[in-house]
Amino acid sequence: MDIKQIFKNYDQDGNNYILKADAKNRWCGFNKNTIDKLYNKYNANFNIVIWGTKSDSDYYCIPYKSIEHLFTPEHMTKGKLAEQGNKRWGVTIDNHVFKMHSNSKYSVNIEKFYGKHESVIIEDYEEIREHFAAFQAKVESSLQDSGAKRRVRLQAAATRPARVLALTHVYARNPDVVAEVLVRATGVCEVCRKPAPFRRAKDSSPYLEVHHKIQLADNGEDTVENAIAVCPNCHRQAHFGED
């Protein structure tokens, strides 16, 4: 099997980082420059594809978001190559557990990503970017309305958003929910209670992100009551931090 018939690698303008791993322990190394290039282009919306040769389904397709928290400077490989500027992370996979070579305690179970490519996040990145750009425009339009108008629309709005298929499901969120939560927060993170860390270049408004307390993917509602405005740090902690 040619894995590149299923996935388009980053060197083919795809959003996948494809690596072949040793059959015994699935050891592989991730180049920091490659990770940075993918992140700069797709944010965290790309996949790590690790494949062997045992069968046509002998591969993992791992959304980077699910392992992003492991790729930190302290987990990089040490030694002469690192000193010469060859920065990378060493990883092994044992019994479907993705482990950092620097410290195997830092690990993630990736069994659900084995032999499946339904987890591919984005192939047509422009389509997804246009979707979110259009949504952001609706949020900005909603912010221009009065709170009374937004609340009238919110009372009539569906609480379960429609899903839009783009090789994965993204949610057609209600811009009025985002706008109302941002207005409620008055520029202050509703978790750490600190002011927004910076202002948007576009309109000087405080930069906060709207996070669902119960995730939409977990059947949470797209409502003001189920959403909070958070700073980027608290948002990342909500997704990747310990309970």
Tab-separated table of C-alpha atoms in Angstrom:
chain	number	residue	atom	x	y	z
A	1	MET	CA	0.000	0.000	0.000
A	2	ASP	CA	1.159	3.518	-0.783
A	3	ILE	CA	0.019	5.525	2.218
A	4	LYS	CA	0.221	8.689	0.105
A	5	GLN	CA	-2.690	7.406	-1.979
A	6	ILE	CA	-4.836	7.930	1.115
A	7	PHE	CA	-3.136	10.951	2.670
A	8	LYS	CA	-1.500	13.959	1.057
A	9	ASN	CA	1.815	14.714	2.754
A	10	TYR	CA	2.909	18.232	3.735
A	11	ASP	CA	5.461	18.262	0.886
A	12	GLN	CA	2.525	17.814	-1.512
A	13	ASP	CA	0.688	20.750	0.058
A	14	GLY	CA	-1.339	18.426	2.265
A	15	ASN	CA	-2.153	18.774	5.940
A	16	ASN	CA	-0.515	15.497	6.976
A	17	TYR	CA	2.890	14.714	8.471
A	18	ILE	CA	3.565	11.155	7.264
A	19	LEU	CA	6.255	9.019	8.895
A	20	LYS	CA	7.187	5.361	8.582
A	21	ALA	CA	7.895	3.696	11.921
A	22	ASP	CA	9.987	0.700	12.886
A	23	ALA	CA	7.797	-2.386	13.164
A	24	LYS	CA	9.229	-3.464	16.539
A	25	ASN	CA	8.570	-0.424	18.692
A	26	ARG	CA	7.114	2.158	16.282
A	27	TRP	CA	9.958	4.568	17.023
A	28	CYS	CA	9.906	7.750	14.949
A	29	GLY	CA	11.210	11.294	15.148
A	30	PHE	CA	9.262	14.492	14.475
A	31	ASN	CA	11.192	17.432	13.064
A	32	LYS	CA	10.396	20.718	14.820
A	33	ASN	CA	10.707	22.745	11.606
A	34	THR	CA	8.117	20.551	9.906
A	35	ILE	CA	5.732	20.787	12.861
A	36	ASP	CA	6.183	24.576	12.903
A	37	LYS	CA	5.472	24.873	9.157
A	38	LEU	CA	2.295	22.842	9.457
A	39	TYR	CA	1.207	24.798	12.534
A	40	ASN	CA	1.842	28.137	10.833
A	41	LYS	CA	-0.320	27.078	7.901
A	42	TYR	CA	-3.083	25.075	9.582
A	43	ASN	CA	-2.822	26.015	13.268
A	44	ALA	CA	-3.393	22.679	15.027
A	45	ASN	CA	-5.639	21.386	12.238
A	46	PHE	CA	-3.356	18.768	10.740
A	47	ASN	CA	-2.703	15.059	11.183
A	48	ILE	CA	0.202	12.895	12.240
A	49	VAL	CA	0.214	9.737	10.083
A	50	ILE	CA	2.451	6.893	11.281
A	51	TRP	CA	2.510	3.715	9.226
A	52	GLY	CA	4.172	0.291	9.112
A	53	THR	CA	4.029	-2.558	6.605
A	54	LYS	CA	2.061	-5.313	8.330
A	55	SER	CA	-1.174	-4.727	6.394
A	56	ASP	CA	-3.097	-2.141	4.390
A	57	SER	CA	-4.603	-0.841	7.627
A	58	ASP	CA	-1.325	-0.767	9.566
A	59	TYR	CA	-1.224	2.948	10.269
A	60	TYR	CA	-2.354	5.630	12.678
A	61	CYS	CA	-3.953	8.893	11.604
A	62	ILE	CA	-3.753	11.104	14.688
A	63	PRO	CA	-5.239	14.612	14.799
A	64	TYR	CA	-2.407	16.807	16.064
A	65	LYS	CA	-4.799	18.499	18.480
A	66	SER	CA	-5.047	15.254	20.454
A	67	ILE	CA	-1.272	15.093	21.103
A	68	GLU	CA	-0.290	18.770	20.825
A	69	HIS	CA	0.294	19.104	24.570
A	70	LEU	CA	3.159	16.564	24.379
A	71	PHE	CA	5.207	18.562	21.869
A	72	THR	CA	6.962	20.897	24.273
A	73	PRO	CA	10.628	22.036	24.383
A	74	GLU	CA	11.443	19.921	27.433
A	75	HIS	CA	10.454	16.756	25.551
A	76	MET	CA	12.834	17.367	22.642
A	77	THR	CA	15.659	14.950	21.918
A	78	LYS	CA	18.971	15.923	23.508
A	79	GLY	CA	22.489	15.333	22.149
A	80	LYS	CA	24.875	16.407	19.401
A	81	LEU	CA	22.244	16.620	16.670
A	82	ALA	CA	20.124	18.883	18.857
A	83	GLU	CA	23.155	21.048	19.586
A	84	GLN	CA	23.719	21.373	15.830
A	85	GLY	CA	20.187	22.691	15.368
A	86	ASN	CA	18.414	19.439	14.445
A	87	LYS	CA	15.515	19.871	16.837
A	88	ARG	CA	13.036	17.037	17.031
A	89	TRP	CA	10.883	14.892	19.284
A	90	GLY	CA	11.412	11.146	19.610
A	91	VAL	CA	8.315	8.989	20.030
A	92	THR	CA	7.537	5.308	20.496
A	93	ILE	CA	4.177	3.565	20.227
A	94	ASP	CA	3.615	0.557	22.455
A	95	ASN	CA	0.265	-1.245	22.599
A	96	HIS	CA	-1.446	1.771	21.015
A	97	VAL	CA	0.103	4.193	23.519
A	98	PHE	CA	1.932	7.188	22.026
A	99	LYS	CA	4.899	7.889	24.341
A	100	MET	CA	7.475	10.649	24.370
A	101	HIS	CA	10.952	9.104	24.243
A	102	SER	CA	12.258	11.690	26.714
A	103	ASN	CA	9.770	10.574	29.374
A	104	SER	CA	7.332	7.726	28.742
A	105	LYS	CA	5.047	9.045	31.490
A	106	TYR	CA	3.930	11.653	28.962
A	107	SER	CA	1.681	9.597	26.743
A	108	VAL	CA	-1.695	9.330	25.011
A	109	ASN	CA	-3.725	6.267	24.045
A	110	ILE	CA	-4.239	6.448	20.276
A	111	GLU	CA	-5.965	3.115	19.652
A	112	LYS	CA	-9.056	4.813	18.224
A	113	PHE	CA	-6.899	6.309	15.460
A	114	TYR	CA	-5.449	2.969	14.305
A	115	GLY	CA	-6.282	1.888	10.753
A	116	LYS	CA	-8.827	4.665	10.332
A	117	HIS	CA	-8.723	7.842	8.336
A	118	GLU	CA	-12.126	9.185	9.358
A	119	SER	CA	-10.126	11.269	11.822
A	120	VAL	CA	-8.647	13.376	9.002
A	121	ILE	CA	-9.391	16.940	10.015
A	122	ILE	CA	-8.995	19.023	6.879
A	123	GLU	CA	-8.040	18.388	3.290
A	124	ASP	CA	-9.513	21.554	1.817
A	125	TYR	CA	-8.259	24.073	4.353
A	126	GLU	CA	-9.573	27.036	2.376
A	127	GLU	CA	-13.116	25.712	2.669
A	128	ILE	CA	-12.848	25.477	6.451
A	129	ARG	CA	-11.196	28.881	6.731
A	130	GLU	CA	-13.992	30.451	4.676
A	131	HIS	CA	-16.562	28.798	6.937
A	132	PHE	CA	-15.043	30.288	10.085
A	133	ALA	CA	-14.435	33.660	8.434
A	134	ALA	CA	-18.116	33.826	7.521
A	135	PHE	CA	-19.053	32.852	11.075
A	136	GLN	CA	-16.791	35.554	12.529
A	137	ALA	CA	-18.452	38.120	10.255
A	138	LYS	CA	-21.844	37.059	11.648
A	139	VAL	CA	-20.528	37.437	15.209
A	140	GLU	CA	-19.332	40.963	14.431
A	141	SER	CA	-22.712	41.782	12.892
A	142	SER	CA	-24.465	40.430	15.979
A	143	LEU	CA	-22.280	42.576	18.225
A	144	GLN	CA	-23.539	45.647	16.372
A	145	ASP	CA	-27.125	44.790	17.288
A	146	SER	CA	-28.716	45.630	20.611
A	147	GLY	CA	-28.863	43.038	23.349
A	148	ALA	CA	-32.652	43.064	23.067
A	149	LYS	CA	-32.531	42.059	19.390
A	150	ARG	CA	-30.038	39.287	20.102
A	151	ARG	CA	-32.149	37.895	22.929
A	152	VAL	CA	-35.237	37.787	20.698
A	153	ARG	CA	-33.284	35.743	18.143
A	154	LEU	CA	-31.800	33.543	20.871
A	155	GLN	CA	-35.243	32.656	22.208
A	156	ALA	CA	-36.216	31.332	18.770
A	157	ALA	CA	-32.869	29.729	17.919
A	158	ALA	CA	-32.159	26.006	17.871
A	159	THR	CA	-29.979	24.857	20.751
A	160	ARG	CA	-28.459	21.968	18.776
A	161	PRO	CA	-26.444	23.410	15.882
A	162	ALA	CA	-26.451	21.845	12.445
A	163	ARG	CA	-23.283	20.061	11.380
A	164	VAL	CA	-21.412	21.019	8.220
A	165	LEU	CA	-19.438	18.233	6.539
A	166	ALA	CA	-15.920	19.067	5.328
A	167	LEU	CA	-14.243	15.652	5.652
A	168	THR	CA	-15.006	16.072	9.299
A	169	HIS	CA	-17.893	17.667	11.096
A	170	VAL	CA	-17.745	21.283	12.176
A	171	TYR	CA	-20.649	22.970	13.889
A	172	ALA	CA	-22.655	25.851	12.470
A	173	ARG	CA	-22.592	27.735	15.766
A	174	ASN	CA	-24.965	30.550	16.635
A	175	PRO	CA	-23.114	33.894	16.330
A	176	ASP	CA	-25.588	35.504	18.733
A	177	VAL	CA	-24.442	33.116	21.465
A	178	VAL	CA	-20.825	34.165	20.929
A	179	ALA	CA	-21.721	37.854	20.829
A	180	GLU	CA	-23.902	37.711	23.948
A	181	VAL	CA	-21.230	35.863	25.936
A	182	LEU	CA	-18.554	38.370	24.879
A	183	VAL	CA	-20.795	41.268	25.913
A	184	ARG	CA	-21.508	39.586	29.261
A	185	ALA	CA	-17.785	39.137	29.938
A	186	THR	CA	-16.998	42.853	29.444
A	187	GLY	CA	-13.440	42.028	28.393
A	188	VAL	CA	-12.644	39.872	31.437
A	189	CYS	CA	-11.913	36.122	31.326
A	190	GLU	CA	-14.762	34.347	33.111
A	191	VAL	CA	-12.378	31.714	34.509
A	192	CYS	CA	-9.269	33.498	35.808
A	193	ARG	CA	-11.036	36.887	36.077
A	194	LYS	CA	-8.126	38.667	34.397
A	195	PRO	CA	-8.568	41.234	31.603
A	196	ALA	CA	-8.193	39.979	28.031
A	197	PRO	CA	-4.453	39.630	27.260
A	198	PHE	CA	-4.609	41.873	24.194
A	199	ARG	CA	-6.941	43.736	21.858
A	200	ARG	CA	-7.859	42.816	18.299
A	201	ALA	CA	-5.990	44.797	15.657
A	202	LYS	CA	-9.182	45.049	13.610
A	203	ASP	CA	-11.372	46.942	16.084
A	204	SER	CA	-9.458	47.189	19.405
A	205	SER	CA	-11.993	44.932	21.130
A	206	PRO	CA	-10.717	42.715	23.994
A	207	TYR	CA	-9.625	39.309	22.675
A	208	LEU	CA	-11.478	36.490	24.407
A	209	GLU	CA	-12.585	33.109	23.069
A	210	VAL	CA	-15.994	31.543	23.649
A	211	HIS	CA	-15.810	28.008	25.054
A	212	HIS	CA	-18.665	25.545	25.582
A	213	LYS	CA	-18.720	24.110	29.103
A	214	ILE	CA	-20.205	20.891	27.736
A	215	GLN	CA	-18.666	20.408	24.297
A	216	LEU	CA	-20.955	20.313	21.267
A	217	ALA	CA	-19.379	16.979	20.321
A	218	ASP	CA	-20.540	15.680	23.727
A	219	ASN	CA	-24.103	16.766	22.948
A	220	GLY	CA	-23.744	20.112	24.708
A	221	GLU	CA	-26.108	22.934	23.780
A	222	ASP	CA	-25.087	26.005	21.787
A	223	THR	CA	-26.546	28.409	24.338
A	224	VAL	CA	-25.401	31.398	26.365
A	225	GLU	CA	-25.841	29.345	29.542
A	226	ASN	CA	-23.497	26.620	28.257
A	227	ALA	CA	-20.771	29.027	27.130
A	228	ILE	CA	-18.123	31.160	28.804
A	229	ALA	CA	-15.673	33.770	27.535
A	230	VAL	CA	-12.093	32.784	28.294
A	231	CYS	CA	-8.584	34.029	27.638
A	232	PRO	CA	-6.427	31.867	25.310
A	233	ASN	CA	-4.523	30.401	28.270
A	234	CYS	CA	-7.648	29.286	30.122
A	235	HIS	CA	-9.117	27.992	26.860
A	236	ARG	CA	-6.081	25.798	26.269
A	237	GLN	CA	-6.180	24.607	29.878
A	238	ALA	CA	-9.843	23.670	29.461
A	239	HIS	CA	-8.939	21.398	26.540
A	240	PHE	CA	-5.546	20.047	27.591
A	241	GLY	CA	-5.108	20.673	31.316
A	242	GLU	CA	-5.535	18.218	34.156
A	243	ASP	CA	-8.825	18.137	36.014
